[in-house]
Amino acid sequence: MAYKIVASQCTGCSACDPECPNQAIFEKNGVFYIKPEKCTECIGHFDEAQCVAACPVDKTCIIDTAYPRYQAA
Amino acid sequence: MEHVLQTASPGHNRLKPITGIKVEVAGQTTASGCGTSGGEGKASCGTSDGENDMPPEIWEKVKNHPCYSEEAHHHYARMHVAVAPACNIQCNYCNRKYDCSNESRPGVVSQKLTPDQAVKKVIAVASEIPQMTVLGIAGPGDALANPQKTFETFRMLQEQAPDIKLCLSTNGLMLPDYVDEIAKYNVDHVTITINMIDAEVGEKIYPWIFYNHKRYYGREAAQILTDRQMLGLEMLTARGILTKINSVLIPGVNDQHLYEVNRAVKSRGAFLHNIMPLISEAEHGTVYGLTGQRGPSAQELKEVQDACMGGANLMRHCRQCRADAVGLLGEDRSDEFTQDKVDQMDVIYDLEKRRAYQEQVEIERQAQNTAKQSALAKQADGDDDIKVLVAVATTGGGKVNEHFGHATEFQIYEITAASTTFVGHRRVDLYCQGGFGEDEQLPSIVSAINDCHAVLVAKIGACPRDELLAAGIEPVDAYAHEFIEKAALTWFADYRARVTSGEISHQPRGDASIRQGAFMAA
Ligand code: SF4
Ligand code: SF4
Ligand code: SF4
């Protein structure tokens, strides 16, 4: 499983982008999105999901329930 | 006469950057004013030993910088480029949908640029506006939360437009990590927003920070922030980089505390302290806006500014401009330099032309100073101790040259027989808006300058003239196109003469309100 960005909430500030340990965050036309196959929920890197912690808008980086929870190898 | 000649000697400012100059930069009275004004201004003059001396290398850094020198801000322009969208803290007066409220007014949005686009824009503007001497990165988030974009922009500019001074603004959280980089790109001015030095106050201003891969909340967050800010400030001072401290005055939260902040930053070598009013409106969607936290009145602001005058030099001409503003402070020409237009421009960067222009400006500036000194010398002696505020409509160049109806702001000067002190700007809504809505605007203009005895303009219509008179503010157009200080002092001499002769009686004025809306909305 992975995190996703709620596009309607994203201000496009880019704060999340450099914080991601897996370079899973990308930008398209000023709106940011997460590539689910790259996101590890920060497991193995940090205690908190970095995109969530860095984002200035609450509930913008959220769990994407369309994917199963990430399992550390 | 001899006195006049002395102070008028050209080059005086540059050759002897001592007491008189420092005082200009601080936006306070002149050196001669200190000597004769007794009680007033004692805070700044009493502590003058040694501190009032400004070494030539510092004067060199600030003299053409519109944000640092009150005098320069009439003649030189700065611009900001919005290359830094991210931020790493949350302030209760900021809604992150908009630009950083530390530097802009809340509720404005800047056009975000890549470093390449930003550099192209700077070169285009500098070629078109030779007075443009300063480039700042102040948002729309925090310059140092976007270190790559910020320093990439500086690096390219240093190569392509080496005469432009660079500055940046930051909340200070990441400052200690980048002080060396800042020094490397010859950034000579850094602005840090410091609203508190005590985490107990800080937790009421900052709900959280993001630091070292972790979110911190409340008091812990505020403690980290203040520690980092103080360390960063000390490190900049140690490297000889000039610092300006911005503080947002939040009534009931940090109004009393700002005196301590002033002492703390001064003792760490801050060059300027700029105390700005909180701008708080529910429609900006900020925490303070939504909880009804109010901003200060003009008098409350002036009170704290006056009390802090003896600390770090105080700056009163900051207009809280937006992150992508272009122009003389207060004048916004961003529309002429949108990305589309810049892309179409054929730009040649002509260093020589810029130099020649700036020399011309220097001559004007000397003339302004000379006019002020001779007007001061002409003031009648007297022990009436009258002190008034006057509002001035100007389009720049240090002259009374704006039509009342076209003014979007007034510059406020405090006048005594021995001094003129610039105390700040008041924004107003345009009185003339193509012939309609005028009557609704006038009361708001009156309330913005309600603490002034007179308003100096180039021209004014009959209708607003009568209403100003009714409100007790004297409209004055007799000094159109003269230098501001000279005009204000000449009017003041006349005013005092009328008081002395009994024609009018001197009455104190009330308080004024600070306009809340976003000033230069896109
Ligand atoms: S949760 Fe971590 S790994 Fe996933 S996108 Fe956010 S920062 Fe990247
Ligand atoms: S930090 Fe939040 S608002 Fe900013 S770009 Fe990332 S998702 Fe969007
Ligand atoms: S530092 Fe500026 S951008 Fe960041 S939260 Fe505070 S006011 Fe907003």
Coordinates of C-alpha atoms and ligand atoms in Angstrom, one line a residue:
Chain A
M1 CA 0.0 0.0 0.0
A2 CA 1.0 3.5 -0.4
Y3 CA 0.1 7.1 0.3
K4 CA -1.6 9.4 -2.2
I5 CA -2.0 13.1 -2.5
V6 CA -5.5 14.6 -2.6
A7 CA -5.1 16.8 -5.7
S8 CA -7.9 19.2 -4.8
Q9 CA -6.1 20.1 -1.5
C10 CA -2.5 20.3 -2.8
T11 CA -1.1 23.8 -3.0
G12 CA 1.7 22.7 -5.1
C13 CA 4.2 24.0 -2.6
S14 CA 6.7 21.1 -3.2
A15 CA 7.6 20.7 0.5
C16 CA 6.9 16.9 0.4
D17 CA 9.0 16.2 -2.8
P18 CA 12.6 16.5 -1.5
E19 CA 11.7 14.7 1.8
C20 CA 10.6 11.4 0.2
P21 CA 13.3 8.8 0.8
N22 CA 12.1 6.8 -2.2
Q23 CA 11.7 9.7 -4.7
A24 CA 8.1 8.6 -5.1
I25 CA 6.7 12.1 -5.5
F26 CA 6.3 13.8 -8.9
E27 CA 4.8 16.9 -10.3
K28 CA 2.5 17.4 -13.2
N29 CA 1.2 20.9 -14.1
G30 CA 1.8 22.3 -10.6
V31 CA 0.0 19.4 -8.8
F32 CA 2.0 16.7 -7.0
Y33 CA 1.3 13.0 -7.0
I34 CA 2.8 9.8 -5.5
K35 CA 3.8 6.8 -7.6
P36 CA 2.3 4.0 -5.5
E37 CA 4.8 1.4 -6.7
K38 CA 7.6 3.5 -5.3
C39 CA 6.1 4.5 -2.0
T40 CA 7.1 2.4 1.1
E41 CA 5.1 4.5 3.6
C42 CA 8.5 5.5 4.7
I43 CA 8.8 2.2 6.5
G44 CA 12.5 1.4 7.1
H45 CA 13.4 5.1 6.7
F46 CA 11.5 7.2 9.2
D47 CA 8.9 6.9 11.9
E48 CA 6.6 9.3 10.3
A49 CA 5.5 9.4 6.6
Q50 CA 7.6 12.3 5.5
C51 CA 5.1 13.7 3.0
V52 CA 2.4 13.8 5.7
A53 CA 4.7 15.5 8.2
A54 CA 6.0 18.1 5.7
C55 CA 2.7 19.0 4.1
P56 CA 1.1 22.3 5.3
V57 CA -2.4 21.2 4.5
D58 CA -3.9 18.6 6.8
K59 CA -5.3 15.4 5.3
T60 CA -3.7 16.0 1.9
C61 CA -1.2 13.1 1.9
I62 CA -3.4 10.1 3.0
I63 CA -3.3 6.3 2.8
D64 CA -4.5 5.0 -0.6
T65 CA -6.8 2.1 0.3
A66 CA -6.7 0.9 -3.2
Y67 CA -3.4 -0.8 -2.4
P68 CA -2.5 -3.3 0.3
R69 CA -0.4 -2.2 3.2
Y70 CA 3.3 -2.1 2.4
Q71 CA 5.3 -5.0 3.8
A72 CA 8.9 -4.6 4.6
A73 CA 11.0 -7.1 2.8
Chain B
M1 CA 24.4 80.3 6.0
E2 CA 27.7 78.7 6.7
H3 CA 25.8 75.8 8.4
V4 CA 23.7 75.3 5.2
L5 CA 26.8 75.3 3.0
Q6 CA 28.4 72.7 5.2
T7 CA 25.6 70.2 5.2
A8 CA 25.0 70.8 1.6
S9 CA 28.5 69.9 0.4
P10 CA 28.1 67.2 -2.1
G11 CA 29.6 63.9 -1.2
H12 CA 29.1 64.6 2.4
N13 CA 27.2 61.4 2.8
R14 CA 29.7 59.2 1.2
L15 CA 32.8 60.7 2.6
K16 CA 31.7 60.8 6.2
P17 CA 29.4 58.0 7.0
I18 CA 29.1 58.7 10.6
T19 CA 26.4 59.8 13.0
G20 CA 24.3 61.8 10.6
I21 CA 24.2 58.9 8.1
K22 CA 23.3 56.2 10.6
V23 CA 20.4 58.3 11.7
E24 CA 19.1 58.6 8.1
V25 CA 19.2 54.9 7.7
A26 CA 17.3 54.3 10.8
G27 CA 14.6 56.6 9.6
Q28 CA 15.1 58.8 12.6
T29 CA 16.0 62.4 13.0
T30 CA 19.1 64.0 11.7
A31 CA 22.2 64.4 13.8
S32 CA 21.4 68.1 14.3
G33 CA 17.9 67.1 15.4
C34 CA 19.4 65.0 18.2
G35 CA 21.4 67.9 19.5
T36 CA 18.5 70.3 19.8
S37 CA 15.4 68.3 20.4
G38 CA 16.0 67.5 24.1
G39 CA 13.6 65.0 25.5
E40 CA 12.4 63.6 22.1
G41 CA 14.6 61.1 20.5
K42 CA 16.7 60.6 23.6
A43 CA 16.4 56.8 23.2
S44 CA 18.4 56.9 19.9
C45 CA 20.7 59.7 20.8
G46 CA 21.5 58.7 24.4
T47 CA 23.0 55.4 23.3
S48 CA 25.0 56.9 20.5
D49 CA 28.5 56.3 21.9
G50 CA 30.2 54.3 19.2
E51 CA 27.1 52.5 18.1
N52 CA 25.9 55.4 16.0
D53 CA 29.0 55.2 13.9
M54 CA 28.5 53.2 10.7
P55 CA 31.7 51.9 9.2
P56 CA 32.1 52.8 5.5
E57 CA 31.8 49.1 4.3
I58 CA 28.4 48.8 6.0
W59 CA 27.2 52.1 4.5
E60 CA 28.4 50.8 1.2
K61 CA 26.1 47.8 1.6
V62 CA 23.0 49.6 2.7
K63 CA 23.0 53.0 1.0
N64 CA 21.3 51.9 -2.2
H65 CA 19.2 49.2 -0.6
P66 CA 15.5 50.3 -0.5
C67 CA 14.7 47.9 2.3
Y68 CA 17.5 49.0 4.6
S69 CA 17.8 52.6 4.0
E70 CA 14.8 54.9 4.4
E71 CA 16.4 57.4 2.2
A72 CA 17.3 54.9 -0.5
H73 CA 13.7 53.6 -0.7
H74 CA 12.6 56.8 -2.4
H75 CA 15.1 56.2 -5.2
Y76 CA 16.0 52.6 -5.7
A77 CA 13.9 49.5 -6.4
R78 CA 14.1 45.9 -5.4
M79 CA 12.4 42.9 -6.8
H80 CA 11.5 39.5 -5.4
V81 CA 11.3 36.3 -7.4
A82 CA 9.0 33.6 -6.2
V83 CA 11.2 30.5 -6.6
A84 CA 10.8 29.1 -3.1
P85 CA 7.3 27.6 -2.6
A86 CA 7.9 25.2 0.2
C87 CA 7.9 26.1 3.9
N88 CA 8.9 24.1 7.0
I89 CA 6.9 25.7 9.8
Q90 CA 3.3 26.8 10.3
C91 CA 2.5 30.3 11.5
N92 CA -1.0 31.1 12.8
Y93 CA -1.1 34.2 10.6
C94 CA -0.4 32.3 7.4
N95 CA -2.6 30.3 5.1
R96 CA -0.4 28.2 3.0
K97 CA -2.6 28.5 0.0
Y98 CA -1.1 32.0 -0.3
D99 CA 2.4 33.6 0.0
C100 CA 4.4 33.6 3.2
S101 CA 2.8 36.3 5.4
N102 CA 6.1 37.1 6.9
E103 CA 7.1 39.1 3.8
S104 CA 3.9 39.7 2.0
R105 CA 0.5 40.7 3.2
P106 CA -1.7 37.6 3.7
G107 CA -3.9 36.6 0.9
V108 CA -1.7 37.3 -2.1
V109 CA -0.5 34.7 -4.6
S110 CA 2.7 35.0 -6.6
Q111 CA 3.5 33.4 -9.9
K112 CA 5.9 30.6 -9.1
L113 CA 9.1 30.5 -11.2
T114 CA 11.8 28.0 -11.8
P115 CA 15.4 29.4 -11.2
D116 CA 15.8 29.7 -15.0
Q117 CA 12.7 31.7 -15.4
A118 CA 13.5 33.8 -12.4
V119 CA 16.9 34.8 -13.7
K120 CA 15.5 35.7 -17.1
K121 CA 12.9 37.9 -15.4
V122 CA 15.5 39.6 -13.2
I123 CA 17.7 40.5 -16.2
A124 CA 14.7 41.8 -18.1
V125 CA 13.5 44.0 -15.2
A126 CA 17.0 45.3 -14.5
S127 CA 17.5 46.3 -18.1
E128 CA 14.2 48.2 -18.1
I129 CA 14.4 49.7 -14.6
P130 CA 18.0 50.8 -13.9
Q131 CA 17.1 51.7 -10.3
M132 CA 16.6 48.0 -9.6
T133 CA 19.5 47.3 -7.4
V134 CA 18.3 44.5 -5.2
L135 CA 17.0 41.0 -5.8
G136 CA 15.4 39.1 -3.0
I137 CA 14.1 35.6 -2.5
A138 CA 11.3 35.7 0.1
G139 CA 8.9 33.1 -0.8
P140 CA 6.2 32.3 -1.6
G141 CA 7.3 29.9 1.2
D142 CA 10.7 30.0 3.0
A143 CA 13.9 30.7 1.0
L144 CA 15.9 28.1 3.0
A145 CA 13.2 25.4 2.9
N146 CA 14.0 25.4 -0.9
P147 CA 17.8 25.6 -0.7
Q148 CA 18.5 24.2 -4.2
K149 CA 16.1 26.6 -6.0
T150 CA 17.3 29.6 -4.0
F151 CA 21.0 29.1 -4.4
E152 CA 20.8 28.0 -8.0
T153 CA 19.1 31.4 -8.7
F154 CA 21.8 33.3 -6.8
R155 CA 24.5 31.4 -8.6
M156 CA 23.2 32.2 -12.0
L157 CA 22.6 35.9 -11.1
Q158 CA 26.1 36.3 -9.8
E159 CA 27.4 35.3 -13.2
Q160 CA 25.0 37.2 -15.3
A161 CA 24.3 40.4 -13.4
P162 CA 27.1 40.9 -10.9
D163 CA 26.1 44.4 -9.9
I164 CA 22.8 43.3 -8.4
K165 CA 22.7 42.8 -4.6
L166 CA 21.2 39.6 -3.3
C167 CA 19.1 39.1 -0.2
L168 CA 16.9 36.4 1.2
S169 CA 14.2 36.1 3.9
T170 CA 13.8 33.1 6.1
N171 CA 11.9 31.9 9.2
G172 CA 15.4 30.9 10.5
L173 CA 14.7 27.2 11.1
M174 CA 17.3 26.0 8.6
L175 CA 19.5 29.1 8.7
P176 CA 22.5 27.6 10.7
D177 CA 22.9 24.9 8.0
Y178 CA 23.2 27.4 5.2
V179 CA 25.2 30.3 6.6
D180 CA 28.3 29.2 4.7
E181 CA 26.4 28.9 1.4
I182 CA 24.9 32.3 2.0
A183 CA 28.4 33.8 2.5
K184 CA 29.6 32.0 -0.6
Y185 CA 27.1 33.7 -2.9
N186 CA 27.9 37.1 -1.5
V187 CA 24.4 37.5 -0.1
D188 CA 24.8 40.6 2.0
H189 CA 21.5 40.9 3.6
V190 CA 19.4 38.3 5.3
T191 CA 16.0 38.9 6.8
I192 CA 14.8 36.6 9.7
T193 CA 11.3 36.7 11.0
I194 CA 11.5 36.5 14.8
N195 CA 8.3 36.9 16.7
M196 CA 9.4 35.6 20.1
I197 CA 12.4 34.3 22.1
D198 CA 10.3 32.5 24.6
A199 CA 8.6 29.2 23.7
E200 CA 5.7 30.0 26.0
V201 CA 4.9 32.9 23.7
G202 CA 6.0 30.9 20.6
E203 CA 3.5 28.1 21.1
K204 CA 0.7 30.7 20.6
I205 CA 2.2 31.7 17.2
Y206 CA 3.5 28.4 15.8
P207 CA 1.4 25.2 16.0
W208 CA 4.1 23.1 14.5
I209 CA 7.5 22.8 12.7
F210 CA 9.0 20.2 10.4
Y211 CA 12.6 19.6 11.4
N212 CA 15.0 16.7 11.1
H213 CA 12.4 14.5 9.4
K214 CA 9.9 15.0 12.2
R215 CA 7.0 17.1 13.2
Y216 CA 7.3 19.0 16.4
Y217 CA 4.3 20.7 18.1
G218 CA 3.6 23.4 20.7
R219 CA 6.3 24.5 23.1
E220 CA 8.9 22.0 21.9
A221 CA 8.5 23.3 18.3
A222 CA 8.8 26.9 19.4
Q223 CA 11.9 26.1 21.5
I224 CA 13.7 24.5 18.6
L225 CA 12.7 27.4 16.3
T226 CA 14.0 30.1 18.7
D227 CA 17.2 28.2 19.3
R228 CA 17.9 27.9 15.6
Q229 CA 17.0 31.5 14.9
M230 CA 19.4 32.8 17.6
L231 CA 22.2 30.5 16.5
G232 CA 21.6 31.5 12.8
L233 CA 21.7 35.2 13.7
E234 CA 24.9 34.8 15.7
M235 CA 26.5 33.0 12.8
L236 CA 25.6 35.6 10.3
T237 CA 26.9 38.4 12.5
A238 CA 30.1 36.5 12.9
R239 CA 30.5 36.5 9.1
G240 CA 29.7 40.1 8.7
I241 CA 26.4 39.5 6.9
L242 CA 23.9 42.2 7.6
T243 CA 20.6 41.1 9.2
K244 CA 17.2 42.5 9.4
I245 CA 14.8 41.1 11.9
N246 CA 11.1 41.2 11.1
S247 CA 8.6 40.9 14.0
V248 CA 4.9 40.7 13.6
L249 CA 3.1 42.6 16.3
I250 CA 0.3 40.5 17.6
P251 CA -1.7 42.3 20.3
G252 CA -2.2 40.3 23.4
V253 CA 0.4 37.6 22.3
N254 CA 3.8 39.3 21.8
D255 CA 3.2 43.0 22.1
Q256 CA 5.0 43.4 25.4
H257 CA 7.4 40.5 24.6
L258 CA 8.8 42.4 21.5
Y259 CA 10.9 44.6 23.7
E260 CA 12.7 41.5 24.9
V261 CA 13.0 40.3 21.3
N262 CA 14.4 43.7 20.4
R263 CA 17.1 43.4 23.1
A264 CA 17.9 39.8 22.2
V265 CA 18.4 40.5 18.5
K266 CA 20.3 43.7 19.1
S267 CA 22.7 42.0 21.4
R268 CA 23.4 39.4 18.7
G269 CA 24.3 42.0 16.2
A270 CA 21.0 42.5 14.2
F271 CA 21.4 45.6 12.0
L272 CA 17.7 46.5 11.7
H273 CA 14.5 45.6 13.5
N274 CA 11.3 45.9 11.6
I275 CA 8.1 45.7 13.6
M276 CA 5.1 45.1 11.4
P277 CA 1.4 45.0 12.2
L278 CA -0.4 41.7 12.2
I279 CA -2.9 41.7 9.3
S280 CA -5.8 39.5 10.2
E281 CA -9.0 38.9 8.4
A282 CA -11.4 36.0 8.5
E283 CA -11.4 35.8 4.7
H284 CA -7.7 35.0 4.6
G285 CA -8.5 31.6 6.3
T286 CA -5.6 31.9 8.8
V287 CA -5.9 30.6 12.3
Y288 CA -5.7 34.2 13.7
G289 CA -8.2 35.4 11.1
L290 CA -10.7 32.6 12.0
T291 CA -10.3 33.0 15.8
G292 CA -10.8 36.8 15.6
Q293 CA -7.2 37.7 16.7
R294 CA -7.0 41.4 15.8
G295 CA -4.1 43.4 14.4
P296 CA -2.8 46.6 16.2
S297 CA -4.0 50.1 15.5
A298 CA -1.5 52.7 14.1
Q299 CA -0.9 54.1 17.6
E300 CA -0.3 50.7 19.2
L301 CA 2.2 49.9 16.4
K302 CA 4.0 53.3 16.8
E303 CA 4.2 52.8 20.5
V304 CA 6.1 49.6 20.3
Q305 CA 8.2 50.9 17.5
D306 CA 9.1 54.1 19.5
A307 CA 10.0 52.0 22.5
C308 CA 12.3 49.8 20.5
M309 CA 14.0 52.7 18.8
G310 CA 17.0 52.6 21.1
G311 CA 17.7 48.9 20.3
A312 CA 18.6 47.7 16.8
N313 CA 18.0 50.4 14.2
L314 CA 14.3 50.4 13.6
M315 CA 12.9 50.3 10.1
R316 CA 9.5 51.9 9.5
H317 CA 9.3 51.9 5.7
C318 CA 8.6 48.2 5.2
R319 CA 5.5 47.7 3.2
Q320 CA 5.1 44.0 3.5
C321 CA 5.4 43.5 -0.3
R322 CA 4.5 40.4 -2.1
A323 CA 7.0 37.7 -3.1
D324 CA 7.1 38.5 -6.8
A325 CA 6.8 42.3 -6.5
V326 CA 8.8 44.5 -8.9
G327 CA 9.4 48.2 -8.4
L328 CA 10.1 50.8 -5.9
L329 CA 8.8 49.7 -2.5
G330 CA 5.1 50.2 -2.7
E331 CA 4.8 50.4 -6.4
D332 CA 4.2 47.2 -8.2
R333 CA 5.1 46.7 -11.8
S334 CA 4.8 42.9 -11.9
D335 CA 2.2 43.1 -14.6
E336 CA 4.7 44.4 -17.1
F337 CA 7.0 41.4 -16.4
T338 CA 4.8 38.3 -16.4
Q339 CA 6.4 35.1 -17.7
D340 CA 4.8 35.4 -21.1
K341 CA 6.0 38.9 -21.6
V342 CA 9.5 38.1 -20.3
D343 CA 9.7 35.2 -22.8
Q344 CA 9.1 37.7 -25.6
M345 CA 11.6 40.3 -24.5
D346 CA 14.9 40.8 -26.2
V347 CA 17.1 41.6 -23.4
I348 CA 20.6 43.2 -23.4
Y349 CA 22.1 43.7 -20.0
D350 CA 23.8 47.1 -20.1
L351 CA 25.9 47.6 -17.0
E352 CA 27.1 51.0 -18.2
K353 CA 23.7 52.4 -18.7
R354 CA 22.6 51.2 -15.3
R355 CA 25.6 52.9 -13.7
A356 CA 25.0 56.2 -15.5
Y357 CA 21.4 56.2 -14.4
Q358 CA 22.3 55.5 -10.8
E359 CA 24.7 58.4 -10.8
Q360 CA 21.8 60.7 -11.8
V361 CA 19.8 59.3 -8.9
E362 CA 22.6 60.1 -6.5
I363 CA 22.5 63.7 -7.6
E364 CA 18.8 64.0 -6.9
R365 CA 19.3 62.3 -3.6
Q366 CA 21.9 64.9 -2.5
A367 CA 19.5 67.6 -3.5
Q368 CA 16.8 66.2 -1.4
N369 CA 19.1 66.1 1.6
T370 CA 20.3 69.7 1.0
A371 CA 16.7 70.9 0.8
K372 CA 15.9 69.3 4.1
Q373 CA 18.9 70.8 5.9
S374 CA 18.2 74.3 4.7
A375 CA 14.5 74.0 5.6
L376 CA 15.5 72.8 9.1
A377 CA 17.9 75.7 9.5
K378 CA 15.0 78.1 8.7
Q379 CA 12.7 76.9 11.5
A380 CA 11.9 79.6 14.0
D381 CA 13.1 79.1 17.5
G382 CA 10.4 78.6 20.0
D383 CA 9.4 76.5 23.0
D384 CA 6.0 75.5 21.8
D385 CA 7.2 71.8 21.6
I386 CA 4.6 71.1 18.9
K387 CA 4.9 67.7 17.3
V388 CA 2.6 66.7 14.4
L389 CA 2.2 63.9 11.9
V390 CA 1.7 64.8 8.2
A391 CA 0.7 62.5 5.4
V392 CA 2.4 62.8 2.0
A393 CA 1.2 61.6 -1.4
T394 CA 4.3 60.7 -3.5
T395 CA 5.1 58.6 -6.5
G396 CA 8.8 58.4 -5.5
G397 CA 11.9 60.4 -5.9
G398 CA 11.4 61.9 -2.5
K399 CA 8.9 64.5 -3.7
V400 CA 5.4 65.6 -3.1
N401 CA 4.2 64.6 -6.5
E402 CA 1.0 62.5 -6.3
H403 CA -2.5 63.6 -6.8
F404 CA -4.7 62.9 -3.7
G405 CA -7.1 61.0 -5.8
H406 CA -4.4 58.7 -7.3
A407 CA -2.7 57.8 -4.1
T408 CA -2.8 54.2 -3.0
E409 CA -0.7 55.0 0.1
F410 CA 0.5 57.9 2.1
Q411 CA 3.9 58.3 3.7
I412 CA 3.7 59.6 7.3
Y413 CA 6.3 61.9 8.8
E414 CA 6.6 63.2 12.3
I415 CA 7.6 66.8 12.3
T416 CA 9.0 69.0 15.0
A417 CA 10.9 72.3 14.7
A418 CA 14.2 70.4 14.8
S419 CA 13.5 67.2 12.9
T420 CA 11.5 65.2 10.4
T421 CA 11.1 61.5 11.1
F422 CA 9.7 59.1 8.7
V423 CA 7.3 56.9 10.7
G424 CA 5.6 54.7 8.1
H425 CA 3.2 54.1 5.3
R426 CA -0.6 53.9 5.3
R427 CA -2.3 52.1 2.5
V428 CA -5.6 53.4 1.3
D429 CA -8.1 52.5 -1.3
L430 CA -7.9 54.6 -4.4
Y431 CA -10.1 57.7 -4.0
C432 CA -10.4 58.2 -7.8
Q433 CA -11.7 55.1 -9.5
G434 CA -12.8 56.4 -12.8
G435 CA -15.4 58.6 -11.3
F436 CA -17.6 56.4 -9.2
G437 CA -17.5 55.0 -5.7
E438 CA -15.6 58.0 -4.6
D439 CA -17.7 58.9 -1.6
E440 CA -17.4 55.5 -0.1
Q441 CA -13.6 55.6 -0.2
L442 CA -13.1 59.0 1.5
P443 CA -14.0 57.9 5.0
S444 CA -11.6 55.0 4.8
I445 CA -8.8 57.4 3.7
V446 CA -9.6 59.7 6.5
S447 CA -9.5 56.9 9.1
A448 CA -6.1 55.8 7.7
I449 CA -4.5 59.2 8.2
N450 CA -6.8 60.4 11.1
D451 CA -3.8 61.0 13.3
C452 CA -2.3 63.5 10.9
H453 CA -2.7 67.3 11.0
A454 CA -2.1 67.8 7.3
V455 CA -1.9 65.9 4.0
L456 CA 0.6 67.1 1.4
V457 CA -0.4 66.5 -2.2
A458 CA 0.4 67.6 -5.7
K459 CA -3.2 68.3 -6.4
I460 CA -6.6 67.7 -4.8
G461 CA -10.2 68.2 -5.9
A462 CA -12.7 70.6 -4.2
C463 CA -14.9 67.8 -2.8
P464 CA -12.3 65.8 -0.9
R465 CA -10.7 69.0 0.2
D466 CA -13.8 70.1 2.0
E467 CA -14.3 66.7 3.6
L468 CA -10.7 66.5 4.9
L469 CA -11.1 70.0 6.4
A470 CA -14.3 68.9 8.1
A471 CA -12.4 65.9 9.5
G472 CA -9.7 68.4 10.8
I473 CA -7.0 67.4 8.4
E474 CA -5.5 70.3 6.4
P475 CA -5.1 69.5 2.7
V476 CA -2.0 71.2 1.4
D477 CA -1.1 71.5 -2.3
A478 CA 1.1 74.6 -2.1
Y479 CA 4.3 72.5 -2.2
A480 CA 3.6 70.4 -5.2
H481 CA 6.8 68.8 -6.6
E482 CA 9.0 69.9 -3.8
F483 CA 11.1 67.5 -1.8
I484 CA 9.1 66.0 1.0
E485 CA 11.0 67.0 4.1
K486 CA 11.4 70.6 2.8
A487 CA 7.7 70.8 2.0
A488 CA 6.7 69.3 5.4
L489 CA 9.0 71.7 7.3
T490 CA 7.9 74.7 5.4
W491 CA 4.2 73.9 6.0
F492 CA 5.0 73.3 9.6
A493 CA 6.7 76.7 10.0
D494 CA 3.6 78.2 8.6
Y495 CA 1.4 76.1 10.9
R496 CA 3.4 77.2 14.0
A497 CA 3.2 80.8 12.9
R498 CA -0.6 80.5 12.7
V499 CA -0.7 78.9 16.1
T500 CA 1.5 81.7 17.6
S501 CA -0.6 84.4 16.1
G502 CA -3.7 82.9 17.5
E503 CA -5.3 82.3 14.1
I504 CA -5.7 78.6 14.9
S505 CA -5.1 76.5 18.0
H506 CA -3.1 73.4 18.1
Q507 CA -5.2 70.3 18.9
P508 CA -4.0 66.8 19.3
R509 CA -5.4 64.2 16.8
G510 CA -6.8 60.7 17.4
D511 CA -5.6 57.3 16.4
A512 CA -5.7 55.8 12.9
S513 CA -6.5 52.4 11.6
I514 CA -4.3 50.1 9.5
R515 CA -5.9 48.9 6.3
Q516 CA -6.3 45.1 6.4
G517 CA -6.8 43.8 2.9
A518 CA -4.1 42.4 0.7
F519 CA -2.3 45.4 -0.7
M520 CA -1.2 44.4 -4.2
A521 CA -3.6 41.6 -5.0
A522 CA -2.9 39.9 -8.3
Ligands
SF4_1 S1 5.0 8.0 2.6 FE1 7.2 8.3 2.5 S2 7.8 6.9 0.8 FE2 5.6 7.3 0.6 S3 5.4 9.1 -0.7 FE3 5.3 9.8 1.4 S4 7.4 10.3 1.8 FE4 7.5 9.0 0.0
SF4_2 S1 3.5 19.2 0.7 FE1 1.3 19.0 0.4 S2 0.6 20.8 -0.5 FE2 2.8 20.8 -0.8 S3 3.1 19.8 -2.8 FE3 3.2 18.2 -1.3 S4 1.1 17.4 -1.2 FE4 1.0 19.4 -2.2
SF4_3 S1 7.2 31.1 7.5 FE1 6.0 32.2 6.0 S2 5.2 30.6 4.6 FE2 5.9 29.6 6.4 S3 4.1 29.4 7.6 FE3 5.1 31.2 8.3 S4 4.2 32.9 7.2 FE4 3.6 30.9 6.1

